[in-house]
Coordinates of C-alpha atoms (C1' of nucleotides) in Angstrom, one line a residue:
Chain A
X1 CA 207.4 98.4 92.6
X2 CA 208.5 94.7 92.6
X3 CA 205.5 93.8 94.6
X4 CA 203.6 95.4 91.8
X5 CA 205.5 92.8 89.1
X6 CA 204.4 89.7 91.1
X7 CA 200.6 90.9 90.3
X8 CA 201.2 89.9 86.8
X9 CA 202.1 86.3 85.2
X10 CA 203.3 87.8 82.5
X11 CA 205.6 90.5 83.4
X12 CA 208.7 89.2 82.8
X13 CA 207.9 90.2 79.2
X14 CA 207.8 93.5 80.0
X15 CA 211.0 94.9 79.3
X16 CA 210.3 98.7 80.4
X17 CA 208.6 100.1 82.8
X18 CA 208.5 103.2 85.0
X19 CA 206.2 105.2 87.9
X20 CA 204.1 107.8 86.8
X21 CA 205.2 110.9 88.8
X22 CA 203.3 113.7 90.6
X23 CA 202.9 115.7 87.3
X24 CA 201.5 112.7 85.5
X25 CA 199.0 112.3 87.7
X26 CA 195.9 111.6 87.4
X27 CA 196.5 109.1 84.3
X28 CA 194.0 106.5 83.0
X29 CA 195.6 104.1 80.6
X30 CA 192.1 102.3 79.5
X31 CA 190.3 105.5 79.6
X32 CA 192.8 106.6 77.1
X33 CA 193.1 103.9 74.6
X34 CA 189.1 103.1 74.7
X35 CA 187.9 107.1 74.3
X36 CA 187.4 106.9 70.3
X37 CA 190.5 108.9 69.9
X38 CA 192.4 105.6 68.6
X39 CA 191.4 102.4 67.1
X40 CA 192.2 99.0 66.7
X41 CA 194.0 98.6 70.1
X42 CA 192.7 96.0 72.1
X43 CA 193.1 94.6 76.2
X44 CA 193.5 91.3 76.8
X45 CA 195.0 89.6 80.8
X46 CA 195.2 93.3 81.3
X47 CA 197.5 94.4 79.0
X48 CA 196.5 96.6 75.9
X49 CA 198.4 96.0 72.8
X50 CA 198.3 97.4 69.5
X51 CA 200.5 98.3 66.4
X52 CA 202.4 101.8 66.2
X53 CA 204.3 102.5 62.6
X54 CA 205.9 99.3 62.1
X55 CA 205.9 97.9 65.6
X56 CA 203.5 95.9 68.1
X57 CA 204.1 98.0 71.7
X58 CA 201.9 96.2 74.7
X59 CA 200.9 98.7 77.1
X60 CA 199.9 97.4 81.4
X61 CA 199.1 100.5 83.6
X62 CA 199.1 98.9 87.6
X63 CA 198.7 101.7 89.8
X64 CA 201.0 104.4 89.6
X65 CA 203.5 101.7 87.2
X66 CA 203.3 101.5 83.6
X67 CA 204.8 98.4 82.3
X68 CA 205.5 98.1 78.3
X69 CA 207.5 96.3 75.7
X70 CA 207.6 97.6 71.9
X71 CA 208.9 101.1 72.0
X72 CA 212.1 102.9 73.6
X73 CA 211.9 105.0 77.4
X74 CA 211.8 108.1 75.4
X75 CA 208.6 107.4 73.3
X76 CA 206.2 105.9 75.5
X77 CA 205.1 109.2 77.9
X78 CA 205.2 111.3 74.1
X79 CA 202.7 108.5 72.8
X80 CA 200.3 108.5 75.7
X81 CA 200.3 112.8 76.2
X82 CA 202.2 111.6 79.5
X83 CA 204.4 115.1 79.2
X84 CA 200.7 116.6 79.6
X85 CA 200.0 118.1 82.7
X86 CA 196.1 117.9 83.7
X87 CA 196.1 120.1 86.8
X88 CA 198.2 122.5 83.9
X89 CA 196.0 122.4 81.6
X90 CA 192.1 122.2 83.8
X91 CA 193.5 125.5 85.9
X92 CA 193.8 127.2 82.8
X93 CA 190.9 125.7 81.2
X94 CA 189.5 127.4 84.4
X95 CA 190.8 130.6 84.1
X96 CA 189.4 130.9 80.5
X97 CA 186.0 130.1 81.7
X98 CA 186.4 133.2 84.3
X99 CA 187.8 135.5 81.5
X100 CA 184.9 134.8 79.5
X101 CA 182.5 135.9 82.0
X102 CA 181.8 133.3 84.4
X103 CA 181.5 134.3 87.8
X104 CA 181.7 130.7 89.5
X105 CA 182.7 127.4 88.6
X106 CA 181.2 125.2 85.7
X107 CA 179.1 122.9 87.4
X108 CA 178.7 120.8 84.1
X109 CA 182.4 120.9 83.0
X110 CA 183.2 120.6 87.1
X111 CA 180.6 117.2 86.7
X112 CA 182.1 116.3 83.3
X113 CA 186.3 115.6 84.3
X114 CA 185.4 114.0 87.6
X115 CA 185.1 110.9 85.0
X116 CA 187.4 112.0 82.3
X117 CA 190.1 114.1 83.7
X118 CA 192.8 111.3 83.8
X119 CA 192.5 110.7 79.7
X120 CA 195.1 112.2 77.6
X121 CA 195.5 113.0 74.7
X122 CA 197.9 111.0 72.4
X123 CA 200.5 111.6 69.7
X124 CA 199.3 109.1 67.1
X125 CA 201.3 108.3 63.3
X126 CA 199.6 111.2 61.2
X127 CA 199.4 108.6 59.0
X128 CA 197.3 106.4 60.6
X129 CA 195.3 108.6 62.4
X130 CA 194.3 109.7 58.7
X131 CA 193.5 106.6 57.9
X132 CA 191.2 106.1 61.0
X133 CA 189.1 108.9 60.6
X134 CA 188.7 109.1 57.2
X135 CA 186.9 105.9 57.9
X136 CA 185.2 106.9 61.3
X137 CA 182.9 109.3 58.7
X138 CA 179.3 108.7 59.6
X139 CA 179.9 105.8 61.9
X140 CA 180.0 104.7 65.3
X141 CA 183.3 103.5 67.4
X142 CA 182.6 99.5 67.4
X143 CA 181.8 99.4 63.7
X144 CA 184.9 102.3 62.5
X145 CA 187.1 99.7 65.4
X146 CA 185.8 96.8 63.4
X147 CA 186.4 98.6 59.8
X148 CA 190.1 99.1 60.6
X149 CA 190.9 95.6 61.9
X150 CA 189.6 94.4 58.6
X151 CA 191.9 96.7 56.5
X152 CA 194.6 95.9 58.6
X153 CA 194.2 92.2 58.0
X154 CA 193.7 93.0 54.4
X155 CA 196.4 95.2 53.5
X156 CA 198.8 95.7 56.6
X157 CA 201.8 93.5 56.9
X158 CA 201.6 90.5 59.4
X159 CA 204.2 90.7 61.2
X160 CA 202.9 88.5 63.8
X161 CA 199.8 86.4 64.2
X162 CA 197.0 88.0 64.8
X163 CA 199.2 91.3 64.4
X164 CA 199.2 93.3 61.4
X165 CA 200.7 96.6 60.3
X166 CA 198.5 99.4 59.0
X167 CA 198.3 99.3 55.5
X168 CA 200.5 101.8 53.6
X169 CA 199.8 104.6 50.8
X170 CA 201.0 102.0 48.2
X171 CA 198.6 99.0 49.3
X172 CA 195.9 100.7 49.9
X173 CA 196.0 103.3 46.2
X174 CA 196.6 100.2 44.2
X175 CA 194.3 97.5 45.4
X176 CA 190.7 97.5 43.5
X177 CA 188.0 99.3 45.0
X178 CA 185.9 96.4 45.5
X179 CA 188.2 95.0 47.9
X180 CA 188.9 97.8 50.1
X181 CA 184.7 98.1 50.1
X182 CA 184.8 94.9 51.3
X183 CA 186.0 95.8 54.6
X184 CA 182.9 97.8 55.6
X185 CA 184.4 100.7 54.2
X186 CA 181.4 101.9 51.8
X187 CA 181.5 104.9 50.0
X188 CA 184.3 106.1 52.2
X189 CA 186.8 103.3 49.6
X190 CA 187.4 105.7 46.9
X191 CA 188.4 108.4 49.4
X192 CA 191.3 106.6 51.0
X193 CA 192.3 105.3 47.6
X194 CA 192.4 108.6 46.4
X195 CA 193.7 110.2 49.8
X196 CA 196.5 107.3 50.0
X197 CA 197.7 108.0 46.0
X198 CA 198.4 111.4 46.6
X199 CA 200.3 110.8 49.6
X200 CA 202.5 108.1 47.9
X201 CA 203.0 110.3 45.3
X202 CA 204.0 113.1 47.5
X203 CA 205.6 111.2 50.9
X204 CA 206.2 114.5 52.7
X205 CA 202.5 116.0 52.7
X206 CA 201.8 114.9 56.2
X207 CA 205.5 115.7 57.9
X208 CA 205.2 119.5 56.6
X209 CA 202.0 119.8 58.2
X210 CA 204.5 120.4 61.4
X211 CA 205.6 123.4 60.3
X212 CA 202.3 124.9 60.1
X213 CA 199.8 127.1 62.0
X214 CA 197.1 125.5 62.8
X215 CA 194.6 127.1 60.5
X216 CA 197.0 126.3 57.7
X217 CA 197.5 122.8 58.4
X218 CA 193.7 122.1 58.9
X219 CA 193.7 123.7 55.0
X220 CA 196.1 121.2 53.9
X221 CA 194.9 118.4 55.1
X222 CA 191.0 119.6 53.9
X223 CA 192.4 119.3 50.3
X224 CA 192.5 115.2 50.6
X225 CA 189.6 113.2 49.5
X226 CA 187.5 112.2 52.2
X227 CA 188.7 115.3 54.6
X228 CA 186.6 117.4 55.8
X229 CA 186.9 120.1 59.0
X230 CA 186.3 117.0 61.6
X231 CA 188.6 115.1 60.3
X232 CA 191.4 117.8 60.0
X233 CA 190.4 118.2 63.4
X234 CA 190.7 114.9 64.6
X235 CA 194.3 114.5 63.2
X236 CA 195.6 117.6 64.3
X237 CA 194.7 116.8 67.8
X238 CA 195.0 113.1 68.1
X239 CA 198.2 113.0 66.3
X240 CA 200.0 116.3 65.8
X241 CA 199.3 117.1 69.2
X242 CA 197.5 120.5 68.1
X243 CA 195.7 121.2 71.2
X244 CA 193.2 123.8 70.0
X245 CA 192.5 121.7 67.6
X246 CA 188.3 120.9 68.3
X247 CA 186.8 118.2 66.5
X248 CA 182.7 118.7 66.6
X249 CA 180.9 115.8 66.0
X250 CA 177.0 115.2 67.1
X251 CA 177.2 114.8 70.8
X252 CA 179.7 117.2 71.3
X253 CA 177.9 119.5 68.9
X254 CA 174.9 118.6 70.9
X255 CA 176.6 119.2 74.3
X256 CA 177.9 122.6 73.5
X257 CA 174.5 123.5 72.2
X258 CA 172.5 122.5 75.2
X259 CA 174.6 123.8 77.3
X260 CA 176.3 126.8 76.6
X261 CA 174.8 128.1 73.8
X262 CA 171.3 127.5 73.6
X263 CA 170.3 128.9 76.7
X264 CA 167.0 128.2 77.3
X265 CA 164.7 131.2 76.8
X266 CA 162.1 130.5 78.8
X267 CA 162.0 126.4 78.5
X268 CA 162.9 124.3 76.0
X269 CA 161.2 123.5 73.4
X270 CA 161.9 126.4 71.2
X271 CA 163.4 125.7 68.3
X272 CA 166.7 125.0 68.4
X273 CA 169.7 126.9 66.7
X274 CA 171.6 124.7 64.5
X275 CA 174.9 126.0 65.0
X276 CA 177.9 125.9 62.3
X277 CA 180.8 123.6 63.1
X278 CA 182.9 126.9 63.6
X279 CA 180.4 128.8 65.6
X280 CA 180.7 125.7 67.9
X281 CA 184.7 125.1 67.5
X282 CA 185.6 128.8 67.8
X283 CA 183.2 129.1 70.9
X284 CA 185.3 126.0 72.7
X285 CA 188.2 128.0 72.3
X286 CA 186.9 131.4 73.5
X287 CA 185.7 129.7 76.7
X288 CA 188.1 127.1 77.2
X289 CA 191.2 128.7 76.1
X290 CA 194.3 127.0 74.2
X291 CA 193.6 124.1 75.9
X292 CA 190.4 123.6 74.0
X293 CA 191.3 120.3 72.7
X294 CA 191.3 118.5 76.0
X295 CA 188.1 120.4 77.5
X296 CA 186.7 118.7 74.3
X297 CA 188.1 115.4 75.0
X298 CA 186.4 115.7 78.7
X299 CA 183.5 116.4 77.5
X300 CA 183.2 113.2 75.1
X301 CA 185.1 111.1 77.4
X302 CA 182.6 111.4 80.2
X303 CA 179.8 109.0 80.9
X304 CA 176.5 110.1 79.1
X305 CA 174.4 110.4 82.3
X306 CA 176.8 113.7 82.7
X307 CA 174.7 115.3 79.9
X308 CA 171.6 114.2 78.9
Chain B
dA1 C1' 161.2 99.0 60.5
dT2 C1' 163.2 103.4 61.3
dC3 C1' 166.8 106.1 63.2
dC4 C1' 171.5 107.0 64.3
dA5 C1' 176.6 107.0 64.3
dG6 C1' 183.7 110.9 66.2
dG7 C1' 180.9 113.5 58.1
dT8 C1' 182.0 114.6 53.4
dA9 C1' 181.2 115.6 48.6
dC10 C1' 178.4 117.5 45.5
dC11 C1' 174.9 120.4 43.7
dC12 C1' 172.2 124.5 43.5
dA13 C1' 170.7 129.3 44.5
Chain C
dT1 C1' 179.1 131.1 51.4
dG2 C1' 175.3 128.5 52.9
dG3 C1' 171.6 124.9 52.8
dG4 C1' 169.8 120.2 51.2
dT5 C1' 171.0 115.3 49.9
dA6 C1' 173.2 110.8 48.8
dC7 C1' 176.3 107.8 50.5
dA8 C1' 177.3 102.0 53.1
dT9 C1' 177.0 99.6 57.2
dG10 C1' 175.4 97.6 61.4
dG11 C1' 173.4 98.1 66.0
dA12 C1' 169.5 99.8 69.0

DNA sequence: ATCCAGGTACCCA
DNA sequence: TGGGTACATGGA
C-alpha cells in the first residue's frame, strides 16, 4: 500500500483511499468511467475527475488501490457498482443461459466479458443522468461528451476553474432556447427545457421513481419530453441501479439480432427481422436473467472485433 | 458527399 | 398498436 502512494506525485491530495477486496474483484476504473454509461468525466496524470451533485470527486485506481478525494468512505464503492459482485452476477447470467436451453457455454458472451467483465455499473444523480441521455438521442459518445461539457460551462455553477456543476431544473427551463441550442443540443433544446420545467415545478418526480417497479418507473419517466423507452432505460440502470433495466440502442440491437435471434437460415443474406425494442429487451432478460442489465453492459463494453 | 450515431415525437392508417 | 419521417450536429 504505501509503496503504491510513492507511484503518484500527487497523492498526498488524496484524502481516501482503500483496497479493493476479493469480492470486488475484477474492477476496471477506466473501463468504467469511459463505457458511454457516464459523461463528462475526464483522466488527466492518471486520475479521472468529474463533478457528482454539487461536488468535484477525483477518482486514481493503482492496482488493487483506489485513491479518491471528493466524496465520504461510504459513497465511493455505491457510486462505482463496487457492492456488485461480477463472479455473482456472470454465474447467474450463466445459469440463465442454461435455463433457457443452452446446452454449453456462450462462446460469444464467453468472448465478449473476457474485455468487459471488470466494468460496473454505476449509481449516477437521476438527475443528471436524465440530463445526459436526453441529450445522447441520435448521437455518438464524443459529440453527446462534448454537448454536456458545453451545457455545463453554460449553465452549471463554477465552482472551480475549469469545473462546473451540472446545470439545474431552474437554469436550464428558464434560459432561451436559442442558447441552450447553442451548445450542440439541436432539436433535443426544447425537450430538456420542457423536461427540466416540469421537474422544477414538481422537485420529487425523480426521488419517487424509487419506490417503483420497474415497469412503472420506466412509465413515469416516458411521460417527460424527450423520453423515450432507451432513455428510461438508460436512467434506470445507470442511475437507479435497476439492473433489468436493458437499454437497446443500434449495436446492441444489432448484436442481439445477429446473434441470437436471427439465426441464420441457411446463410445470411435473407432479409433480416427488424426486431421491436421489446422483443429485443424482454429476450435479454429471458436469456440473461435479472442480471440483464450488466450482460448488456458486456456486450457494449467489449471491443468491436468481438462482434462484427 | 453520403451515412451513421447509447432516439424521440408526431402523424397516419 | 404499429410503421414512416423529420429533427441538429459532427465525424468517418
Amino acid at each position: 500500500m504505501s509503496q503504491a502512494i510513492h507511484t503518484f506525485c500527487t497523492i498526498t491530495l488524496f484524502v481516501h483511499s482503500f483496497s479493493l477486496t476479493c469480492s470486488m474483484l475484477p474492477f476496471d476504473l477506466d473501463l468504467t468511467l469511459s463505457c458511454g454509461q457516464i459523461f463528462g468525466w475526464k483522466k488527466a496524470a492518471g486520475a479521472w475527475s468529474g463533478v457528482y451533485r454539487d461536488r468535484i470527486l477525483t477518482i486514481v485506481q493503482k492496482g488493487t488501490d483506489i485513491f479518491y478525494e471528493g466524496c465520504e468512505p461510504g459513497e465511493i464503492a455505491g457510486f462505482l457498482g463496487l457492492d456488485d459482485d461480477p463472479v455473482v452476477i456472470i454465474t447467474s447470467i450463466r445459469r440463465h443461459m442454461q435455463t433457457y436451453g443452452n446446452v454449453g457455454e456462450d462462446p460469444f458472451f464467453e468472448q465478449n466479458i473476457q474485455f468487459s467483465q471488470a466494468s460496473r455499473i454505476m449509481r449516477q444523480d437521476p438527475w443528471e443522468c436524465l440530463v445526459s441521455f436526453i441529450c445522447s438521442a441520435n448521437s455518438n459518445i464524443p459529440l453527446i461528451s462534448r454537448r454536456i461539457g458545453l451545457l455545463m460551462e453554460r449553465f452549471g455553477e463554477e465552482i472551480r476553474p475549469g469545473y462546473n456543476l451540472f446545470p439545474d431544473p431552474e437554469a436550464l427551463s428558464e434560459s432561451p432556447e436559442s442558447v441552450v441550442r447553442e451548445c450542440l443540443a439541436g432539436y433535443r433544446a426544447p425537450y430538456l427545457q420542457r423536461t427540466a420545467g416540469i421537474l422544477r415545478e414538481d422537485p420529487d418526480f425523480l426521488s419517487r421513481l424509487v419506490s417503483l417497479e420497474y415497469k412503472e418507473a420506466k412509465k413515469r419517466l416516458m411521460t417527460l419530453p424527450g423520453v423515450g423507452p432507451k432513455v428510461a432505460d438508460c436512467v434506470l440502470l445507470f442511475a437507479y441501479h435497476r439492473l433489468e433495466a436493458v437499454p437497446v440502442d443500434v449495436r446492441i440491437r444489432r448484436i442481439i439480432t445477429i446473434r441470437y435471434l436471427d439465426v441464420p437460415e441457411k446463410d445470411g443474406l435473407g432479409e433480416e427481422k427488424e426486431y421491436s425494442y421489446d422483443e429485443i429487451a424482454d429476450f435479454c432478460r429471458a436469456y440473461f436473467g435479472p442480471y440483464a442489465g450488466y450482460a448488456q453492459q458486456y456486450l457494449f463494453a467489449a471491443r468491436d472485433e468481438t462482434y462484427e
